[in-house]
Amino acid sequence: MTPTDRTQERLIETYRKKAKHYDITSRLYPVPGYPQRTQRLRAVHALGLRPGETVVDMACGTGLNFRLLEKVVGPGGRIVGVDLTDAMLARAQDRIATNGWRNISLVHADAAGFDFPAGVNAILSTYAMTQVPECAEVIAHGARALSGDGRWVVLDLKVPGRTPGWLAQLGTATVRPFAAIDEWIMRRPWEAIGAAMRDELADLSWTELFFGTAFLAAGSRGPVRS
Ligand SMILES: C[S@@+](CC[C@H](N)C(=O)[O-])C[C@H]1O[C@@H](n2cnc3c(N)ncnc32)[C@H](O)[C@@H]1O
């Protein structure tokens, strides 16, 4: 087993343990009172979805975005939720059943190997992409599958720009149980995500949220490049 496989196994184990109470504990993520719902609303708005369209929710977890997405695509649209952790998907399935949604399908897959449906209208990923080592490739695969005016939106946490390393570590101590945070701070995956989106998408917008502790990146496919 490679170190990458071991890291992924640890991640799955972590989310298996969290799945049952994720909907409640995520309200404390990354710290109690964090404006997560406002950020989710902004991310869904940035997708520019219309009724009847199809959206992929990449690393959907327990499906906390589904209600917001349902509101914009309506019963005639389609939502595809993808996640690596079986237990998170099981909670997502419960949510679908409880709400009687008939237009959501779930796929148990690693984002890195996921085959995006061709011509998909939008792709969303919230609080997950910085955990995917192959995030740049996933952005590229998704971008190439988008419809002509399709949009890719990533919302995730980051370390504020002007924060010294030691302070960032202190500030993110609360999220330490959620990830190998030191490695995450060193790797700065939000930069790779920004660079990949700039390469693959037209009109990229990058907005820092809540004092630079999160980012909302959005872009559309634009003209097809050769
Ligand atoms: C913090 S949760 C976020 C879940 C959801 N997007 C939300 O906003 O509540 C991170 C999710 O990413 C998933 N994940 C992490 N790495 C992944 C990968 N390589 N492929 C697919 N899903 C992944 C985990 O299983 C987990 O459900």
Coordinates of C-alpha atoms and ligand atoms in Angstrom, one line a residue:
M1 CA 0.0 0.0 0.0
T2 CA 1.4 3.4 -1.0
P3 CA 1.4 6.4 1.4
T4 CA -1.3 8.0 -0.7
D5 CA -3.5 4.9 -0.3
R6 CA -2.9 5.0 3.5
T7 CA -3.9 8.6 3.6
Q8 CA -7.1 7.9 1.7
E9 CA -7.9 5.0 4.0
R10 CA -7.5 7.2 7.0
L11 CA -9.8 9.8 5.4
I12 CA -12.5 7.2 4.8
E13 CA -12.2 5.9 8.3
T14 CA -12.5 9.4 9.7
Y15 CA -15.6 10.2 7.7
R16 CA -17.1 6.7 8.6
K17 CA -16.9 7.7 12.2
K18 CA -18.3 11.2 11.6
A19 CA -21.1 10.2 9.2
K20 CA -23.8 9.6 11.8
H21 CA -23.5 13.0 13.5
Y22 CA -22.0 14.9 10.6
D23 CA -25.1 17.1 10.0
I24 CA -24.9 18.4 13.6
T25 CA -21.1 18.5 14.1
S26 CA -20.5 20.2 10.8
R27 CA -22.4 23.2 12.2
L28 CA -19.3 23.7 14.4
Y29 CA -17.0 23.4 11.4
P30 CA -14.5 24.9 11.4
V31 CA -15.5 26.8 14.5
P32 CA -18.9 27.3 16.2
G33 CA -20.8 30.2 14.6
Y34 CA -18.9 30.0 11.3
P35 CA -21.2 31.3 8.5
Q36 CA -21.3 28.0 6.6
R37 CA -24.9 28.3 5.4
T38 CA -24.3 31.7 4.0
Q39 CA -21.3 30.4 2.2
R40 CA -23.2 27.5 0.8
L41 CA -26.0 29.8 -0.5
R42 CA -23.4 31.9 -2.3
A43 CA -21.8 28.9 -3.8
V44 CA -25.1 27.5 -5.2
H45 CA -26.1 31.0 -6.5
A46 CA -22.7 31.2 -8.3
L47 CA -23.6 28.0 -10.2
G48 CA -26.2 30.0 -12.2
L49 CA -28.4 27.0 -12.5
R50 CA -31.8 27.0 -14.2
P51 CA -34.8 24.7 -13.7
G52 CA -34.4 21.4 -15.5
E53 CA -30.6 21.4 -15.5
T54 CA -28.1 18.8 -14.2
V55 CA -25.5 19.4 -11.5
V56 CA -22.8 17.2 -10.0
D57 CA -22.2 17.7 -6.2
M58 CA -18.6 16.5 -6.0
A59 CA -17.7 15.0 -2.5
C60 CA -21.3 15.6 -1.5
G61 CA -21.0 14.0 1.9
T62 CA -24.4 13.6 3.6
G63 CA -26.0 15.9 1.0
L64 CA -26.2 19.2 2.9
N65 CA -26.4 21.0 -0.4
F66 CA -29.2 18.9 -1.9
R67 CA -32.1 21.1 -0.6
L68 CA -30.5 24.2 -2.0
L69 CA -29.8 22.6 -5.3
E70 CA -33.3 21.1 -5.5
K71 CA -34.7 24.6 -5.2
V72 CA -32.9 25.8 -8.3
V73 CA -33.1 22.8 -10.6
G74 CA -36.6 21.7 -9.6
P75 CA -38.1 18.3 -10.0
G76 CA -37.3 18.3 -13.7
G77 CA -33.6 18.7 -13.1
R78 CA -31.0 16.2 -12.0
I79 CA -28.5 16.1 -9.1
V80 CA -25.6 13.6 -9.0
G81 CA -23.9 13.3 -5.7
V82 CA -20.4 11.7 -5.6
D83 CA -18.5 10.7 -2.6
L84 CA -15.7 8.4 -1.5
T85 CA -17.1 7.4 1.9
D86 CA -19.9 4.8 1.9
A87 CA -21.2 5.9 5.3
M88 CA -21.5 9.5 4.2
L89 CA -23.4 8.4 1.1
A90 CA -25.7 6.2 3.3
R91 CA -26.7 9.4 5.2
A92 CA -27.2 11.2 1.9
Q93 CA -29.5 8.3 0.8
D94 CA -31.5 8.7 4.0
R95 CA -31.9 12.4 3.3
I96 CA -33.1 11.7 -0.2
A97 CA -35.7 9.1 1.0
T98 CA -36.9 11.4 3.8
N99 CA -37.5 14.2 1.4
G100 CA -38.9 12.0 -1.4
W101 CA -36.5 13.5 -3.9
R102 CA -36.6 11.4 -7.1
N103 CA -34.1 13.2 -9.2
I104 CA -30.9 12.6 -7.2
S105 CA -28.5 9.8 -7.9
L106 CA -25.5 8.9 -5.7
V107 CA -22.2 7.5 -7.0
H108 CA -19.7 5.9 -4.7
A109 CA -16.4 7.0 -6.3
D110 CA -13.1 8.7 -5.8
A111 CA -13.2 12.2 -7.3
A112 CA -9.9 11.4 -9.0
G113 CA -11.4 8.6 -11.1
F114 CA -14.9 10.0 -11.6
D115 CA -16.2 10.1 -15.1
F116 CA -18.2 13.4 -15.2
P117 CA -21.4 13.1 -17.3
A118 CA -20.8 14.8 -20.7
G119 CA -22.5 18.2 -21.1
V120 CA -23.3 18.6 -17.4
N121 CA -24.6 22.1 -16.6
A122 CA -22.7 22.7 -13.4
I123 CA -20.3 21.2 -10.9
L124 CA -20.2 22.1 -7.2
S125 CA -17.8 21.1 -4.5
T126 CA -18.1 22.4 -0.9
Y127 CA -15.6 22.0 1.9
A128 CA -14.0 19.0 0.3
M129 CA -11.8 19.8 -2.7
T130 CA -8.7 20.8 -0.6
Q131 CA -8.8 17.2 0.8
V132 CA -8.3 15.7 -2.7
P133 CA -4.7 15.3 -3.6
E134 CA -5.5 15.2 -7.3
C135 CA -7.7 18.3 -7.1
A136 CA -6.1 20.0 -10.1
E137 CA -6.9 16.9 -12.3
V138 CA -10.5 16.7 -11.0
I139 CA -11.0 20.4 -11.9
A140 CA -9.7 19.7 -15.4
H141 CA -11.8 16.6 -15.9
G142 CA -14.9 18.4 -14.7
A143 CA -14.2 21.5 -16.8
R144 CA -13.9 19.4 -20.0
A145 CA -17.3 17.7 -19.3
L146 CA -19.2 21.0 -18.8
S147 CA -21.8 22.2 -21.3
G148 CA -20.9 25.3 -23.3
D149 CA -21.9 27.8 -20.6
G150 CA -21.6 25.3 -17.7
R151 CA -20.0 26.4 -14.4
W152 CA -17.6 25.0 -11.9
V153 CA -17.8 26.3 -8.4
V154 CA -15.5 25.4 -5.5
L155 CA -16.1 26.6 -1.9
D156 CA -13.6 25.5 0.7
L157 CA -11.5 26.6 3.6
K158 CA -8.0 28.1 3.3
V159 CA -5.4 29.8 5.5
P160 CA -5.8 33.6 5.4
G161 CA -3.1 35.2 3.3
R162 CA -1.2 37.4 5.9
T163 CA -1.4 34.9 8.7
P164 CA 2.0 33.7 10.0
G165 CA 2.3 29.9 9.8
W166 CA 2.4 29.5 13.6
L167 CA -0.9 31.5 14.0
A168 CA -2.5 29.5 11.2
Q169 CA -1.7 26.3 13.0
L170 CA -3.1 27.7 16.2
G171 CA -6.2 28.9 14.5
T172 CA -6.9 25.7 12.8
A173 CA -6.2 23.6 15.9
T174 CA -10.0 23.2 16.2
V175 CA -10.2 21.5 12.8
R176 CA -7.2 19.2 13.5
P177 CA -9.4 16.2 14.1
F178 CA -10.9 16.6 10.6
A179 CA -7.7 16.4 8.6
A180 CA -4.0 16.1 8.6
I181 CA -4.0 19.9 9.1
D182 CA -0.3 20.5 9.2
E183 CA 0.2 18.8 5.9
W184 CA -2.8 20.7 4.5
I185 CA -1.3 24.1 5.6
M186 CA 2.1 23.3 4.1
R187 CA 0.6 22.0 0.8
R188 CA -1.8 25.0 0.4
P189 CA -4.1 23.1 -1.9
W190 CA -6.4 26.1 -2.5
E191 CA -3.5 27.5 -4.6
A192 CA -3.5 24.4 -6.8
I193 CA -7.3 24.7 -7.1
G194 CA -7.1 28.4 -8.1
A195 CA -4.4 27.7 -10.7
A196 CA -6.3 24.7 -12.2
M197 CA -9.5 26.7 -12.5
R198 CA -7.6 29.7 -14.0
D199 CA -6.1 27.3 -16.6
E200 CA -9.3 25.4 -17.4
L201 CA -12.1 27.9 -17.2
A202 CA -13.0 31.3 -18.6
D203 CA -13.8 34.3 -16.4
L204 CA -12.6 32.8 -13.2
S205 CA -13.7 34.7 -10.1
W206 CA -12.0 34.2 -6.8
T207 CA -13.6 35.6 -3.7
E208 CA -12.1 35.4 -0.2
L209 CA -14.7 34.9 2.5
F210 CA -14.8 35.4 6.2
F211 CA -11.4 37.1 6.6
G212 CA -9.7 34.9 4.1
T213 CA -10.6 31.7 5.9
A214 CA -12.5 30.4 2.9
F215 CA -12.7 31.0 -0.8
L216 CA -15.4 30.8 -3.4
A217 CA -14.0 30.1 -6.9
A218 CA -16.3 30.1 -9.9
G219 CA -15.8 30.0 -13.6
S220 CA -17.5 28.8 -16.8
R221 CA -16.2 26.6 -19.5
G222 CA -16.3 29.3 -22.1
P223 CA -15.2 28.7 -25.7
V224 CA -13.8 25.1 -26.2
R225 CA -10.1 25.2 -26.6
S226 CA -8.2 22.9 -28.9
Ligands
LIG1 C1 -16.0 18.0 5.0 S1 -16.9 16.8 4.1 C2 -17.9 17.9 3.1 C3 -19.1 17.2 2.6 C4 -20.1 18.1 1.8 N1 -19.5 18.5 0.6 C5 -20.5 19.3 2.6 O1 -20.4 20.4 2.2 O2 -21.0 19.1 3.7 C6 -15.7 16.2 3.0 C7 -16.3 15.0 2.1 O3 -15.3 14.8 1.0 C8 -15.3 13.4 0.8 N2 -14.1 13.1 0.0 C9 -12.8 13.3 0.4 N3 -11.9 13.0 -0.5 C10 -12.7 12.5 -1.6 C11 -12.3 12.0 -2.8 N4 -11.1 11.8 -3.2 N5 -13.3 11.7 -3.7 C12 -14.6 11.8 -3.3 N6 -15.0 12.3 -2.1 C13 -14.0 12.7 -1.2 C14 -15.4 12.8 2.1 O4 -15.8 11.4 2.0 C15 -16.4 13.7 2.8 O5 -17.7 13.2 2.6

